[in-house]
Amino acid sequence: MTRFALMLVLALCCTTKSIAQSIRLDYQDELLNEILLDLNDRFDVQVSINSKLSNACSITINQSFQTIDLALDALAAKCRLEVVRIGDVYSFRVFEEAEPKPIEYLFQGRAVEQGSDEPLPFAVLYTSERSLVTDENGRFSFKSLASEENIKLRSLGYYEADTLLSHGEVLQISLLPRVTALDEIVVTGDRGSAPVTNIGEKSGYIQLNDVGNNLVAGLSNNLIFNNLRQYPGITAAGESIADFVIWGSYAGQNHVIYDGVSLFNSWGINDDMGRVNPYMIKHVEVYKGGYNVPYGDRVGGVVMIDGKSGNTNQLELGGSLTNQLVNAYVNVPLFKGSSSFQVAGRKTLTQELALASDNFDEDTSLIVPRYSYSDLHFKFSSSLSPSDQLEISSVISTDSYKGTLRTRSTRLQLFQDIKVKSEQIGGSLKYLKNWPKGGLSSVVLSTSRYTPKLGTNYFINRNVLAPVVDLRADNWSNPIVENRGRITHTFAAAKAHQLQVNLEHVDNEASFKTNEGDSLFAASVEQLIRVSLYAHDQIQLGQGFTLQLGLKAELPSQGNNVYWQPRVNGQFDLSEKWNAHFGWGHYNQFISRNSVIDELGNRADVWQVSNGNTIPILESVHNVLGLGFRDKGFEVSLEGFVKTTSGFTRYFFDRRGTVVIGEGESKAKGIDLFVRKHINDHVIWLSYSLSKVEERFGNGGRVSQYRPAPQNQRHELKATAIFDLSPFELSVTNVYGSGFSDNTFVRNMEDFKPYWRTDLAFQYRYQLANTNVEAGISFLNLFNSRNIRLNQSVSVPDGNVINTVGVPFTPTVFLNFDIK
């Protein structure tokens, strides 16, 4: 039986082989239709074909094939057709040749400043098909069907470049600054010493470039705030020590970032000293609201400060000496011009050398503080290869503040001694990679630690003649730490899209320590780790419309909730002079600076980590709509916003002395107007903000009515004029604010104290050999107006409210020099 089966299989194989070998095509000038009919008769082949195709092709062939499939493929090839088998039917159809894939050429490199090779972040690059923006490191990457591109490059404070680029991976475009130093004298372009700014082109956007050359009063002290306070939407009145007040934001709701390091307090305790040394600053971007996912990590505004990369070609020295502080800067090129190392430091001088007015010392309704500050910055930058760069940056700053208050009455004597100290320490490591096939990547590791410490002593004497009977001492510290690691990749822009993706790991920890066992706010330690992921696409819809779509998702380690944050922005070029923009988005924040109100009504702000359970996670929705006009020497920007925020906490005592934890929500709305006019080398601008900020708190199902928030201010009007009388320059700034209440619990409009301050600066520039010198004098609060500071009131047992004085009349004599 087995032998018979084997013989049967062999016979079948031979028969099959015989059939396969018998498929022979032998035709001479025969129509395809006739050949297919013949094959159908011979091999019972079922064929589907259009009669026009089969009668339009004549074939000559003499060849054998092993299978019918190969035979039909050969016939189809003769007629430039293709065969597709569908079940038992062979279908003939027109062969469609694949179009050759077009060649895309890569253009990749960076924009830099001519001479120093400093990267130019957020410069605008125009190609034949689209416009795109360089990243924070001045890099760009796009693909084009042309091997050469005629491009235009624009950056704030620089002359425009119009050049022809040939494709390549390591391209560099240099822009000439509008301010150039010559041997004889300093020659300026058309802006004089006015701040080089861009405002109103995107939602809530302010861009400042080359801020170190701006002439503003108090320049050496607080470069960022003294510049930004002149623009609408950023509150100048109140001189808040806690944070910028941007579009009605609360303390801790704005994200201030220096070279990737989060600054939990962006300036020193007394508001006169910015945490970032002016010598280290290259570029500043501000987003007041309505921004997309690549920016910030809070529910308020964003202030992004980019430090200089350093000059890799030559040694640079700089210094500044005033009657308040001394500042020094050194830049050293390393490793044959591939790297640079920068160091800068400041230190306040003794109080006796300061010239600030002491007219308020005898005012028993004001606390007049004494202050000291010091900082140190390091930065190392290196080009590891044409495609790889490394940056290491650090900031270390410490300050202390002392204030003493004495009040006398027939029944009560109060002595209060306040001592505050703080440290802001941070560092970052940034690695940049340009990929040979297109695309830009960056890896950033950063750490930041802010430690405020407060000590307050109250000595209360109920009888002037008797010894002290009440003594109260409050001492607490509230360190907050943040560690971040993020990877960002931007794909090469192609056609209408520029896509960016980001993965980030964030670790926050906050603690509160106090010596008071019965303190309203108990000692605590909170920690939260979260993972954040976002995707952002910038879509070019024609030359006049850009749409940005973003989606951010954050997953905290506690709980299973994913916090989705969709955002959308658009910019329209209505004409050559008019543009419009809009922004909308959801925002979450996982750290909070919440208020603690003691039994006397005094307020302190405490950093906490939000876990979504005992401490709510902040949530906000922004809506922004704006219109801008720009012509030669004249520009106008009008912008409106509506913003709601929920999840902030306030701890306080009720009327029965019970501790109450209230969860709050706020709504803010307003209009910003900005008008600027250049007249020859001079410039004048006006900023006006009309706004309203309201808040309410709920506890145990009970919700209060909306009432004005402590930072609510209805009107703020600012005027600035800068006159370039080369080599002399003059700057005048005046700020009027309708004011805030001097109490955390605002009851009526009668408590409001209007704000008025005029600043003036005068400067003379000249050159000695290779040294640029600036000498001058500035006056803060020229007319010594009696202003008070926001959220720094002190309520005392006799029912009075004591306020901390704002910046008094403060003359500053300065001498700045740069050696190159």
Short mmCIF file of N, CA, C and O in Angstrom, two decimals, residues 131 316 336 383 421 451 518 601 608 647-648:
data_model
loop_
_atom_site.label_atom_id
_atom_site.label_comp_id
_atom_site.label_asym_id
_atom_site.label_seq_id
_atom_site.Cartn_x
_atom_site.Cartn_y
_atom_site.Cartn_z
N SER A 131 6.94 80.82 6.88
CA SER A 131 7.77 81.50 7.86
C SER A 131 7.89 80.59 9.07
O SER A 131 6.96 79.85 9.40
N GLU A 316 36.53 89.18 27.53
CA GLU A 316 35.68 90.34 27.79
C GLU A 316 35.60 90.58 29.29
O GLU A 316 35.49 89.64 30.08
N LYS A 336 40.66 76.76 22.19
CA LYS A 336 40.89 77.24 20.82
C LYS A 336 39.62 77.78 20.17
O LYS A 336 39.33 77.53 19.00
N SER A 383 30.90 74.22 21.88
CA SER A 383 30.50 73.54 20.66
C SER A 383 31.31 72.25 20.56
O SER A 383 32.48 72.26 20.19
N LYS A 421 15.08 86.29 55.42
CA LYS A 421 16.22 85.88 54.60
C LYS A 421 15.71 84.94 53.51
O LYS A 421 14.71 84.24 53.69
N THR A 451 14.66 79.03 49.40
CA THR A 451 14.46 78.87 50.84
C THR A 451 14.22 80.23 51.49
O THR A 451 15.18 80.99 51.72
N ASP A 518 1.20 75.79 68.13
CA ASP A 518 -0.21 76.04 67.85
C ASP A 518 -0.37 76.94 66.64
O ASP A 518 -1.35 77.66 66.51
N GLY A 601 -5.08 89.23 61.05
CA GLY A 601 -5.31 89.58 59.65
C GLY A 601 -4.05 89.73 58.85
O GLY A 601 -4.09 90.19 57.70
N GLN A 608 3.42 75.31 48.65
CA GLN A 608 2.96 73.96 48.89
C GLN A 608 2.97 73.19 47.57
O GLN A 608 2.90 73.78 46.48
N GLY A 647 -8.74 76.66 42.55
CA GLY A 647 -7.88 75.70 43.22
C GLY A 647 -6.87 76.29 44.18
O GLY A 647 -6.12 75.54 44.81
N PHE A 648 -6.84 77.64 44.36
CA PHE A 648 -5.90 78.16 45.35
C PHE A 648 -6.55 78.17 46.73
O PHE A 648 -7.77 78.22 46.87
#
